[in-house]
CSV table of C-alpha atoms in Angstrom, one decimal:
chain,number,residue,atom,x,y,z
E,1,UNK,CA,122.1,139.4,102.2
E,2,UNK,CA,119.8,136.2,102.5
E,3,UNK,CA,121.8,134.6,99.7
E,4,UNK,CA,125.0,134.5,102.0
E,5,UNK,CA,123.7,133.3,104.9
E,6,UNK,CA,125.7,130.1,106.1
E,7,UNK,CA,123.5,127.0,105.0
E,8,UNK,CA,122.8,126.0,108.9
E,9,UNK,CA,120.9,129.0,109.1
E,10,UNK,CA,118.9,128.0,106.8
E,11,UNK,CA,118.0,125.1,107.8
E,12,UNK,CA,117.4,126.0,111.5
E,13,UNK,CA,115.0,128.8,110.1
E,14,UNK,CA,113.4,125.8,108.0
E,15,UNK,CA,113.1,123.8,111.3
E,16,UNK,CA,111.2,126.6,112.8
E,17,UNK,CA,108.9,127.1,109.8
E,18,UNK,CA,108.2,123.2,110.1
E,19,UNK,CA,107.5,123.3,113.8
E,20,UNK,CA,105.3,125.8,113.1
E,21,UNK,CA,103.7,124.4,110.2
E,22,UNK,CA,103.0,121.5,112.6
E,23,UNK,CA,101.1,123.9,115.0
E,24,UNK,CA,98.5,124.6,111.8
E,25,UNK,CA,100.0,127.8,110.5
E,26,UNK,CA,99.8,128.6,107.5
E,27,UNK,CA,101.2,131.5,106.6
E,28,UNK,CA,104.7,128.7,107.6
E,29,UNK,CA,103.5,126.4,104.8
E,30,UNK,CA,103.6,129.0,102.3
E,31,UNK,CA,107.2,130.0,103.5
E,32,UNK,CA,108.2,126.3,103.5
E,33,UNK,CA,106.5,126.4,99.7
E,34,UNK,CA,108.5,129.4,98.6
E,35,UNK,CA,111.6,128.0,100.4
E,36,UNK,CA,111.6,124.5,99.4
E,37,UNK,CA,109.5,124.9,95.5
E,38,UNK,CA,112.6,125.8,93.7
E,39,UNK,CA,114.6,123.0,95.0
E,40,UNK,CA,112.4,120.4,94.1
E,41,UNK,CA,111.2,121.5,90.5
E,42,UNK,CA,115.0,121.7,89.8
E,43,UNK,CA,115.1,118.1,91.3
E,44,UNK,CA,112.0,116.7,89.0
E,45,UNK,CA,113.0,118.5,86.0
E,46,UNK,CA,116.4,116.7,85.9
E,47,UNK,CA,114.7,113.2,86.4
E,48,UNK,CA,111.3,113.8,84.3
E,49,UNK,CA,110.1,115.5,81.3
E,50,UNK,CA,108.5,119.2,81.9
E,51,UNK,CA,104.9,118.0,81.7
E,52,UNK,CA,105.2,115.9,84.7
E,53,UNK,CA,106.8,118.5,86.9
E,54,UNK,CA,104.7,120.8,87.8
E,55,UNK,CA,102.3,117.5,88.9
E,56,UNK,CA,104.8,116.3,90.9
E,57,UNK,CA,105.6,119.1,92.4
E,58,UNK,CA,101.4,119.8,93.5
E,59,UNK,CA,101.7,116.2,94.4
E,60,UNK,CA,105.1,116.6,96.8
E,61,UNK,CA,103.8,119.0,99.2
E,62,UNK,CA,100.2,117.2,99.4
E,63,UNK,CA,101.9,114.5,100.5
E,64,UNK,CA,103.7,116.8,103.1
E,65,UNK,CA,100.7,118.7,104.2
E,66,UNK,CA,99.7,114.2,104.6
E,67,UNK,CA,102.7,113.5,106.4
E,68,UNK,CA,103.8,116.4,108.1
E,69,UNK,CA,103.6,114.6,111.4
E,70,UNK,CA,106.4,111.9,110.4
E,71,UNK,CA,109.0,114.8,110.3
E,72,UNK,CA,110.5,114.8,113.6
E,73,UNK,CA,111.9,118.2,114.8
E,74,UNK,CA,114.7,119.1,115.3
E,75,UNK,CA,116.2,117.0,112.2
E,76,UNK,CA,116.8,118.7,108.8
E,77,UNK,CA,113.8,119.6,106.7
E,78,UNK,CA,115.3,119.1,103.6
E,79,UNK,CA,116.4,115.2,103.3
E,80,UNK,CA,113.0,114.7,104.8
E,81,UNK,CA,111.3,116.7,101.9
E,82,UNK,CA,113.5,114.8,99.3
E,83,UNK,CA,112.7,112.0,100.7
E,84,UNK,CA,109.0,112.6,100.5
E,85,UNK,CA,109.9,113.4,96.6
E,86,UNK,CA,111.3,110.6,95.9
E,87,UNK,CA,108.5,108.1,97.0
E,88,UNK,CA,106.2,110.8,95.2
E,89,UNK,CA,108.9,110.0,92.3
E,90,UNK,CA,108.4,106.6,92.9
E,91,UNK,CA,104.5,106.4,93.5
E,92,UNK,CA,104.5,108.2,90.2
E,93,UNK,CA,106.7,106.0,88.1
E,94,UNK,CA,104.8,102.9,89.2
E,95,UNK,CA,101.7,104.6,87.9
E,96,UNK,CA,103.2,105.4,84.7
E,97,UNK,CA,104.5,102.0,84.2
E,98,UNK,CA,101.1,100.8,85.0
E,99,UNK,CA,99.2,102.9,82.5
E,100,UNK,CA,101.6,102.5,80.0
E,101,UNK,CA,100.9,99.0,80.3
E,102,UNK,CA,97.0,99.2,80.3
E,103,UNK,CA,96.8,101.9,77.5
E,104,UNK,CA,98.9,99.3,75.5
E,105,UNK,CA,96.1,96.6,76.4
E,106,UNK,CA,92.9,98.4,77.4
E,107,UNK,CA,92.6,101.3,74.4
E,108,UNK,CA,90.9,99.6,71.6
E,109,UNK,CA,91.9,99.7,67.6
E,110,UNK,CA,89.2,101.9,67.0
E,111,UNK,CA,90.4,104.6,69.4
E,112,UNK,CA,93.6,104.6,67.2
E,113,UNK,CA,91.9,104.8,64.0
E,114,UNK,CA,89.7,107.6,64.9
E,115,UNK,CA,93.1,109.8,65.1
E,116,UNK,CA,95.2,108.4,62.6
E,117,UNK,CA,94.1,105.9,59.8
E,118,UNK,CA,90.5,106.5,59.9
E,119,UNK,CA,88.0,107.3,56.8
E,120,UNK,CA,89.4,110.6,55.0
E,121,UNK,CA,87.8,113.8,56.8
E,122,UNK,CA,86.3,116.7,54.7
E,123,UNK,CA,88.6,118.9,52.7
E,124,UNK,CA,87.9,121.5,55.0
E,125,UNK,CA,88.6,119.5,57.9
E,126,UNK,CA,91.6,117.8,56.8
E,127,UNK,CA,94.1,119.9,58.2
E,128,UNK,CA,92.8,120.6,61.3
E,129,UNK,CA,92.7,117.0,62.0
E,130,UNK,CA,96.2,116.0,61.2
E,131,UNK,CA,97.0,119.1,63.4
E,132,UNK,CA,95.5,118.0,66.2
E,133,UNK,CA,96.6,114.5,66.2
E,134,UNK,CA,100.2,115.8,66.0
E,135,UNK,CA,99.3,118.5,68.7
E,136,UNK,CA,98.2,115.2,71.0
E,137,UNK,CA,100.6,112.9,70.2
E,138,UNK,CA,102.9,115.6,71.7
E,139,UNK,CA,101.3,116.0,75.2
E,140,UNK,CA,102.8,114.0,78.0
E,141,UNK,CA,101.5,110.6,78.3
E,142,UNK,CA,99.6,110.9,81.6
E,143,UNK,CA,97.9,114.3,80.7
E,144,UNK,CA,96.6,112.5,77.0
E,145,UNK,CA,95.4,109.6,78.6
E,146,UNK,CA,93.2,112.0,80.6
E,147,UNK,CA,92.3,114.0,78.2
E,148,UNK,CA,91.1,111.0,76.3
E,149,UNK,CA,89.2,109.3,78.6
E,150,UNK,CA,87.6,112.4,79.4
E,151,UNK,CA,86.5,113.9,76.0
E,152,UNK,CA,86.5,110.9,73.8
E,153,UNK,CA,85.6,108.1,76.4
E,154,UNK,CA,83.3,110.1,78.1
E,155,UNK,CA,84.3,109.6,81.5
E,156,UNK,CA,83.7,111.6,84.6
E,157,UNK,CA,86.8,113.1,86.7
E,158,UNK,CA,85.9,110.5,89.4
E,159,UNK,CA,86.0,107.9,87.5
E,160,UNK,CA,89.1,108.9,85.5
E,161,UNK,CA,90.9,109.6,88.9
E,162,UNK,CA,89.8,105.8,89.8
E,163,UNK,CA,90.9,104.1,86.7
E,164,UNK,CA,94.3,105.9,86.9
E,165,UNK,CA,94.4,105.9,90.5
E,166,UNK,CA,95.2,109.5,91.2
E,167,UNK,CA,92.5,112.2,92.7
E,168,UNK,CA,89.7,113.8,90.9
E,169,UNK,CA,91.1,116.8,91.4
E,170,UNK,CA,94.1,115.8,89.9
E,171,UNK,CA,92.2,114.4,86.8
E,172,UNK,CA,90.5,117.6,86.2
E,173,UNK,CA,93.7,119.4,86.8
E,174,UNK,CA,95.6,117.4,84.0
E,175,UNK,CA,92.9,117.6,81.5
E,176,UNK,CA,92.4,121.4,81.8
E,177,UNK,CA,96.5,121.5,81.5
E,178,UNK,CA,96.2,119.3,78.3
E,179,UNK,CA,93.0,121.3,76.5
E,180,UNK,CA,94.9,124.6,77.2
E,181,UNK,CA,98.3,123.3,75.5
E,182,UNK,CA,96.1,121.6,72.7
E,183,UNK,CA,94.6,125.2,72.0
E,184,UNK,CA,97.8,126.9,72.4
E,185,UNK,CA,98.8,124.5,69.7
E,186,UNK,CA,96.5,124.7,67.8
E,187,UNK,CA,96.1,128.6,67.8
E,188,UNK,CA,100.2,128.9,67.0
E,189,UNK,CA,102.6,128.2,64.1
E,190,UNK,CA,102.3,124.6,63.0
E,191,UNK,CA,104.9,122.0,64.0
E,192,UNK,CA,107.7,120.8,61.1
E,193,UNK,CA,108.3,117.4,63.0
E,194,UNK,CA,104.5,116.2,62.5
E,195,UNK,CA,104.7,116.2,59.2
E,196,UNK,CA,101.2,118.1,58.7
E,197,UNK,CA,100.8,121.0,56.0
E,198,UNK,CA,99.7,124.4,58.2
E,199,UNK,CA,97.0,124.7,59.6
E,200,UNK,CA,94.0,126.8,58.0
E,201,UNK,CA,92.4,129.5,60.5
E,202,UNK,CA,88.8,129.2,60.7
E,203,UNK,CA,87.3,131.3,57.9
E,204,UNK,CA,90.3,130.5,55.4
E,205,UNK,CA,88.1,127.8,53.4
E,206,UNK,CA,85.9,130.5,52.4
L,1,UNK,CA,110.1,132.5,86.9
L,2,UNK,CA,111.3,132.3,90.6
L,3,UNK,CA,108.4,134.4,91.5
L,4,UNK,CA,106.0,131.8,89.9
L,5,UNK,CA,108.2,128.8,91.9
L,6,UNK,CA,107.8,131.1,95.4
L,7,UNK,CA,103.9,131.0,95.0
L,8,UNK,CA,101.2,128.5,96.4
L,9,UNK,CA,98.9,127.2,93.6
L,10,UNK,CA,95.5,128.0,94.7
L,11,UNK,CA,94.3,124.2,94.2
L,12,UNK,CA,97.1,123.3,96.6
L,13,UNK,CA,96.7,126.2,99.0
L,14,UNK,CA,92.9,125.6,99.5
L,15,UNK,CA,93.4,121.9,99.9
L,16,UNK,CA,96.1,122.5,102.9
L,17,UNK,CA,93.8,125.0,104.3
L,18,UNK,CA,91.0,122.7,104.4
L,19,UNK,CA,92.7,120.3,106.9
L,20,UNK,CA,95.1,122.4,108.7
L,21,UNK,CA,94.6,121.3,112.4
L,22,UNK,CA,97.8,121.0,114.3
L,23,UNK,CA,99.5,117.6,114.4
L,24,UNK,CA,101.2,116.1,116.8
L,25,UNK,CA,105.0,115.0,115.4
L,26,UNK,CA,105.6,111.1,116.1
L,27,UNK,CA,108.2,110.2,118.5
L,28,UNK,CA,111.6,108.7,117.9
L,29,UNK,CA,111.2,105.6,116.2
L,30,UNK,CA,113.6,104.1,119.3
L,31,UNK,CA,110.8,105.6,121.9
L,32,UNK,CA,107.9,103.9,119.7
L,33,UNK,CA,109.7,100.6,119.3
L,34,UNK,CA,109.9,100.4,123.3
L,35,UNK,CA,106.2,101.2,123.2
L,36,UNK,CA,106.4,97.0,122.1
L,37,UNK,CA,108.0,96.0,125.1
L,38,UNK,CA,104.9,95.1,127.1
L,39,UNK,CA,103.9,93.4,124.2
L,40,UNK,CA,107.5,91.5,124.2
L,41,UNK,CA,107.6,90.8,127.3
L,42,UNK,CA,103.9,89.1,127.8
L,43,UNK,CA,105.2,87.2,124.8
L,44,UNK,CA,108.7,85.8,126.7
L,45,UNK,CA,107.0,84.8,129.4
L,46,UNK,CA,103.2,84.6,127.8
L,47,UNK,CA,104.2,82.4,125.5
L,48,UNK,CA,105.4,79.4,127.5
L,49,UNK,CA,103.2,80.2,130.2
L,50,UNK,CA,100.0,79.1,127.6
L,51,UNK,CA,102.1,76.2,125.9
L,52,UNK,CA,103.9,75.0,128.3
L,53,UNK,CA,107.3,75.2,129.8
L,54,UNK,CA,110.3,73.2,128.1
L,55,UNK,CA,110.9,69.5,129.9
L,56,UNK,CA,114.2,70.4,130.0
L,57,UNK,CA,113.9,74.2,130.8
L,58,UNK,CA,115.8,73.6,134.7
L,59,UNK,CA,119.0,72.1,132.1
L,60,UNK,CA,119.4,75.2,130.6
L,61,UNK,CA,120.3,77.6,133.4
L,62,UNK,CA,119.4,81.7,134.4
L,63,UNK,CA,121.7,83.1,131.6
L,64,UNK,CA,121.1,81.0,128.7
L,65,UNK,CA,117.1,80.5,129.3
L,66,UNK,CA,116.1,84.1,130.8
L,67,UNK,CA,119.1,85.5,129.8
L,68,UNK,CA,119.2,84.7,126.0
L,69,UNK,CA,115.6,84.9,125.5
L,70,UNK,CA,115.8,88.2,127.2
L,71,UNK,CA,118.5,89.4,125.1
L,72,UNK,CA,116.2,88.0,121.8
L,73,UNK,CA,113.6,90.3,122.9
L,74,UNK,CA,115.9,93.4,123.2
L,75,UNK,CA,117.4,92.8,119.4
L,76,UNK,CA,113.8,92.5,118.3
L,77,UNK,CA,113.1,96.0,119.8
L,78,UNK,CA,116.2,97.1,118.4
L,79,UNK,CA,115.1,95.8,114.9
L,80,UNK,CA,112.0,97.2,115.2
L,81,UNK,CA,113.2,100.8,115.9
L,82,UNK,CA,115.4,100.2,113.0
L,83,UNK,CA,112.6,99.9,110.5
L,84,UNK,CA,110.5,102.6,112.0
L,85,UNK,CA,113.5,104.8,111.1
L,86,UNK,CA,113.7,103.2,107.9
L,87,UNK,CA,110.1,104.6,107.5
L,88,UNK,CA,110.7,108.0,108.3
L,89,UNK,CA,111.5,110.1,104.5
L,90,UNK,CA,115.1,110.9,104.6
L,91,UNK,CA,115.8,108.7,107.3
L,92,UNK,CA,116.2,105.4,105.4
L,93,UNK,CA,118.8,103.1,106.6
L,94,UNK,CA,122.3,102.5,104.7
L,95,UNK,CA,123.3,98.8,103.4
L,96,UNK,CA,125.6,98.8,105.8
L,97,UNK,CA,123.8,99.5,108.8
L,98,UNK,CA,121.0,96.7,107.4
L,99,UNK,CA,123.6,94.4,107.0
L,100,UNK,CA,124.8,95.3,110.2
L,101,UNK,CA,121.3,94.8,112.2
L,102,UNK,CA,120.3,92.1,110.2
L,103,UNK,CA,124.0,89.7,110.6
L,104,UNK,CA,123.6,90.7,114.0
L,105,UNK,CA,120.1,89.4,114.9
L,106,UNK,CA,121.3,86.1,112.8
L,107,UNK,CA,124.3,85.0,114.6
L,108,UNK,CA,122.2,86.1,118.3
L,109,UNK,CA,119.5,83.8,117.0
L,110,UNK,CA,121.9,80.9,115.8
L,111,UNK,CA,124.4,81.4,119.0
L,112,UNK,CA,121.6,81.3,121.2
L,113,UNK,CA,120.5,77.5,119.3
L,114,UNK,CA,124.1,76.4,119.7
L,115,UNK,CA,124.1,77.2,123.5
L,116,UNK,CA,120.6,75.8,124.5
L,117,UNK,CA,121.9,72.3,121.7
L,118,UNK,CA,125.2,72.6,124.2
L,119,UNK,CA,123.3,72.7,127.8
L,120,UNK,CA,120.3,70.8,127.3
L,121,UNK,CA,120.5,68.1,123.9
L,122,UNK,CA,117.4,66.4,122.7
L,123,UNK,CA,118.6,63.8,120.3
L,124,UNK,CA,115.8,62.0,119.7
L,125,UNK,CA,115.8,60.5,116.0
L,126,UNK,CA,113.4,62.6,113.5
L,127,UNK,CA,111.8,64.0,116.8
L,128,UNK,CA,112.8,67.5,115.2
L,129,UNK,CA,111.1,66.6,111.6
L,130,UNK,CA,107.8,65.9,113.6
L,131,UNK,CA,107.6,69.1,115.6
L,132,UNK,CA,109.1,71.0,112.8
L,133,UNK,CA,105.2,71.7,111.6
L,134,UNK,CA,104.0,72.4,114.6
L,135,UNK,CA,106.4,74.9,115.8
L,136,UNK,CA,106.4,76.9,112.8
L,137,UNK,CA,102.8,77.3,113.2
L,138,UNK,CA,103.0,78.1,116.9
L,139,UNK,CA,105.5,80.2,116.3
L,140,UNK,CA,103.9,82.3,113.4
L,141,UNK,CA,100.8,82.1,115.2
L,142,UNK,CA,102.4,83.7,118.3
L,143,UNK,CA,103.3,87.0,116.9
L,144,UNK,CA,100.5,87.8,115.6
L,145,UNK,CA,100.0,90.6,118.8
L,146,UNK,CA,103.2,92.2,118.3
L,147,UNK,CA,102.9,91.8,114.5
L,148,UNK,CA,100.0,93.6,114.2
L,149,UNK,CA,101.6,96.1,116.3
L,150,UNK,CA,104.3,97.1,114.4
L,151,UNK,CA,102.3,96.8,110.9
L,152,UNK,CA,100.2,99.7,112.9
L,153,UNK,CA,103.3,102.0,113.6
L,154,UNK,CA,105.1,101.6,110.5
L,155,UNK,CA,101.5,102.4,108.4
L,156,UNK,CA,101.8,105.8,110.5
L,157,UNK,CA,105.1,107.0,108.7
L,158,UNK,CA,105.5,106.7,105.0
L,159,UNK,CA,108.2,103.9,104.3
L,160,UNK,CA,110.1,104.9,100.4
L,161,UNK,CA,110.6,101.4,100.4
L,162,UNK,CA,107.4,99.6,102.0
L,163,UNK,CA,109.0,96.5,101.2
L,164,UNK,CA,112.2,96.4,103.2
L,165,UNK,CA,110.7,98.1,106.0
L,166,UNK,CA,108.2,95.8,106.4
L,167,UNK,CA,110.2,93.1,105.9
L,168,UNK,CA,112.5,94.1,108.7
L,169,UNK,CA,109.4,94.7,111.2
L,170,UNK,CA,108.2,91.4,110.5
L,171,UNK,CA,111.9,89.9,111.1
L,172,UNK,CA,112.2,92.1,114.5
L,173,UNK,CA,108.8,90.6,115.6
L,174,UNK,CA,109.9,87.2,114.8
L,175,UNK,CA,112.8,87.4,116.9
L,176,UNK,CA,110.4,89.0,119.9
L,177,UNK,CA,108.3,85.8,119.4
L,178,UNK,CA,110.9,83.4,119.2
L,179,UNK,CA,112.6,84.8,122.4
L,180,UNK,CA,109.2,83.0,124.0
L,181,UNK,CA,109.0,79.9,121.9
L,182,UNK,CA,112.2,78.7,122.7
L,183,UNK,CA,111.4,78.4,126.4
L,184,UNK,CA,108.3,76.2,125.1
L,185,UNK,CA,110.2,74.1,122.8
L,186,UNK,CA,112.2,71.0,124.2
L,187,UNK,CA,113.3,70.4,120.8
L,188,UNK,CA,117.0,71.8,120.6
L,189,UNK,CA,118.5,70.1,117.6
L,190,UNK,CA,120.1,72.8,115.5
L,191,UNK,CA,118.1,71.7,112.3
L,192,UNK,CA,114.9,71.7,113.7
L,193,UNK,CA,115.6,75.7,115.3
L,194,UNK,CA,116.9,77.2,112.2
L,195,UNK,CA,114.3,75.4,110.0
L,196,UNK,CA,111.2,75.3,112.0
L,197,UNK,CA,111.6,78.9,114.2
L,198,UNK,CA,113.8,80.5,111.8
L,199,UNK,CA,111.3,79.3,108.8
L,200,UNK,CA,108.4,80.7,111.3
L,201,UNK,CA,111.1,84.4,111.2
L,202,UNK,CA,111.5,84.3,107.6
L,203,UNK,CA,107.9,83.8,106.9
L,204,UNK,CA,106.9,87.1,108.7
L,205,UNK,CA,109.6,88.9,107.2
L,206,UNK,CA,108.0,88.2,103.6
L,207,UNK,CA,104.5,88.9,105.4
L,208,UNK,CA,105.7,91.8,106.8
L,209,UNK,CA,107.2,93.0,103.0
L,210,UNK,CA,103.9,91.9,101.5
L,211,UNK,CA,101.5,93.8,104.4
L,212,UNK,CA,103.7,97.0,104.0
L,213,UNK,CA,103.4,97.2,100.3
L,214,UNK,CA,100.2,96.8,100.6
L,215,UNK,CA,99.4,99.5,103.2
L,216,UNK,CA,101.5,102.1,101.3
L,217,UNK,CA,99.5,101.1,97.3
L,218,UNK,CA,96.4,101.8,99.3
L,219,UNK,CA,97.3,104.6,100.9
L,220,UNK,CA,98.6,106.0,97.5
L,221,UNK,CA,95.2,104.9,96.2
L,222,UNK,CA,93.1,106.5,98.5
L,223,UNK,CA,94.8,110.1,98.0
C-alpha cells in the first residue's frame, strides 16, 4: 500500500524524519537511509562505475549527518539530498582527476616493472603473478591506488587518507574492499580478457 | 538487494552515532542576510563619517545621497541572501535569476553614478585618474567588516559551487560598501566610479570566488 501513496506524502513523512533527525534521533537517520539509499545508488551508478558507488554513497550521508543543519524545514528533503550528492560527485571527481594526475607523475618506473615487465618470476610463480596483475589492473582506480600505497609503499591509513585527501577510515575501507575482490579473483575462474593462462591452485606444482 | 540498500553500514552508523547531538537548522538565508544590516548600515554612514564627507555632498540632495546609498545597501543585502541561498544543496540559483540579480545591482550601481555626475559634476582634468588608486583601496579596504561576515555565513552551508557563491557574496558586499564610499568621494566623473569603485566591486567578487573555494577544498580536506 506504501508504494501508492501520492508522492507528497512522501515527502511530508521525509520532512518529519529530517526534523527529527535534527533533534538527534537516530532511529530517523536510519529511516531517512532506508528511504533515500536506493535513490542515490541508482543516481551514482548511472554517473560512475560500480566500484565507486558504494563509496559515494558512505560518503553522501556523512556529508548529511555534516550538514544536516543547512536543510531548512519545511522544504523538500530530496533536492536537498541530491544536491548534497552532487557536490559529493563533484568533490569526488576533483579527487580523481587529481590522483590520476599524481599517479601519472608521482608512481615511479620501478613500481610499474615490479607488476609487468620485471625479471621473469619462478616457474611456480609465474602464473600467479600474471594473475594477479590482471586481477589489479581491474580494480577501480581509487581502490588500487590504496591498495598500493598500502601493501607495496608501505604506508599507514593516515597517511594514505592524507596523500589522497580522504579519511583514514575511508582508506582502510577501500583497501579491505580491494584485498577482498583481489582474493575473490584470485580464488575464481581466471579472466579471458587478461590474457593470462589459468591459474594453478596452490599444491598443483607438486 | 533492496534489503542490502535499506540497511545502515556499520562504519557509517557508528560514525553518525558518535556525533549525534541535536542541531539547530539555519535560518532563511533572507533572515541571515539582514543579520548584515548593522553591519551595512555602520558602513553608509561609518564610512564617510571616518573619511570624510563629500565637498559637494549638500549638491546632491535627500533622495539621491541618502536615498541612493540607502537603496545600494538594500541590493547588497538582497545579493547577499541570494548567495546564501545559492549555498544551501538543492537550493542553487537558476541563470536566470543570477542574471537577473546580478543586471540588476549593475544598472543600480551605474544609474546611481549618472545621477550623483547629473547633480553635483566634478570636472576637474585627470582629477579622477589620481584618486582612482586611492579609492579603490579605500573602497576594498572598507568591506573588509562585512566581508568577513558573509565569508563566515556562507562557510556555514555547503555551496556546490563555492566559486559563484562566493563570488556573489563578495559582489553583494561590494555594493554595501560602495553605498558608503560614495558619500566620501567628491569625485563623480563616470570613469573614475565604474573603474575605481566598480574595480574595488569586481575585485571582491574574485576574492570572494577565491575565499569560498578555498573554505569548501579545506573543508573537504579536513573530513
Amino acid at each position: 500500500m506504501r508504494d501508492r501513496e501520492p508522492p507528497r506524502d512522501r515527502d511530508g513523512e521525509l520532512v518529519r524524519l529530517m526534523i527529527a533527525y535534527q533533534a538527534g534521533g537516530l532511529d530517523a537517520f536510519t529511516q531517512l537511509y532506508a528511504e533515500l539509499a536506493g535513490e542515490l545508488r541508482r543516481y551514482f551508478a548511472a554517473i560512475v562505475d560500480s566500484g565507486a558507488v558504494q563509496d559515494l554513497m558512505q560518503d553522501t550521508f556523512l556529508e548529511i549527518h555534516r550538514s544536516r543543519r543547512t536543510y531548512l524545514p519545511p522544504l523538500p528533503v530530496v533536492p536537498w539530498v541530491f544536491g548534497i550528492a552532487r557536490n559529493v560527485l563533484g568533490r569526488h571527481r576533483r579527487a580523481a582527476w587529481r590522483r590520476r594526475r599524481s599517479e601519472e607523475r608521482a608512481i615511479a618506473p620501478g613500481d610499474e616493472k615490479r607488476w609487468s615487465t620485471g625479471p621473469p618470476p619462478p616457474p611456480s610463480m609465474a602464473l600467479d603473478a600474471c594473475d594477479f596483475d590482471a586481477a589489479l589492473r581491474r580494480l577501480p582506480a581509487g581502490r588500487r591506488r590504496v591498495w598500493m600505497l598500502r601493501h607495496i609503499h608501505g604506508l599507514s591509513f593516515q597517511e594514505i587518507g592524507d596523500r589522497l585527501r580522504i579519511g583514514a577510515a575511508a582508506a582502510k575501507l577501500r583497501s579491505s574492499r580491494a584485498m577482498k575482490t583481489l582474493r575473490m579473483a584470485l580464488a575464481g575462474a581466471p579472466d579471458p580478457a587478461s590474457g593470462c593462462p589459468p591459474a594453478k591452485r596452490a599444491g598443483e606444482d607438486r | 538487494m533492496v534489503t542490502g540498500d535499506r540497511q545502515v553500514p556499520a562504519s557509517l552508523l557508528s560514525a553518525v552515532r558518535r556525533d549525534l547531538r541535536p542541531v539547530r537548522p539555519l535560518a532563511a538565508p533572507l533572515r541571515r542576510a539582514l543579520a548584515l544590516l548593522p553591519i551595512g548600515l555602520a558602513l553608509l554612514v561609518g564610512v564617510p563619517a571616518v573619511w570624510g564627507w563629500r565637498a559637494n555632498f549638500s549638491a546632491l540632495g535627500l533622495a539621491a545621497a541618502w536615498g541612493l546609498s540607502g537603496a545600494q545597501t538594500l541590493a547588497g543585502l538582497l545579493i547577499v541572501g541570494a548567495a546564501l541561498r545559492e549555498a544551501v544543496p538543492g537550493r542553487e540559483l537558476s541563470a536566470r535569476y543570477i542574471a537577473a540579480t546580478l543586471g540588476a545591482a549593475a544598472a543600480l550601481f551605474v544609474g546611481s553614478t549618472l545621477v550623483t555626475y547629473q547633480l553635483a559634476p566634478v570636472v576637474q582634468p585627470s582629477v579622477w585618474v589620481r584618486g582612482a588608486w586611492e579609492c579603490f583601496w579605500m573602497e576594498a579596504v572598507s568591506s573588509l567588516p562585512v566581508f568577513a561576515a558573509t565569508v563566515w555565513l556562507a562557510s556555514r552551508a555547503l555551496p556546490s559551487r563555492p566559486a559563484l557563491a562566493g563570488a556573489i557574496h563578495g559582489l553583494g558586499a561590494g555594493l554595501m560598501t560602495e553605498a558608503g564610499v560614495r558619500l566620501f568621494c567628491r569625485v563623480s566623473t563616470p570613469a573614475h566610479v565604474l573603474l575605481s569603485h566598480g574595480g574595488a566591486i569586481l575585485l571582491l567578487g574574485v576574492a570572494g570566488a577565491l575565499i569560498a573555494t578555498l573554505v569548501e577544498k579545506w573543508k573537504a580536506r579536513k573530513h
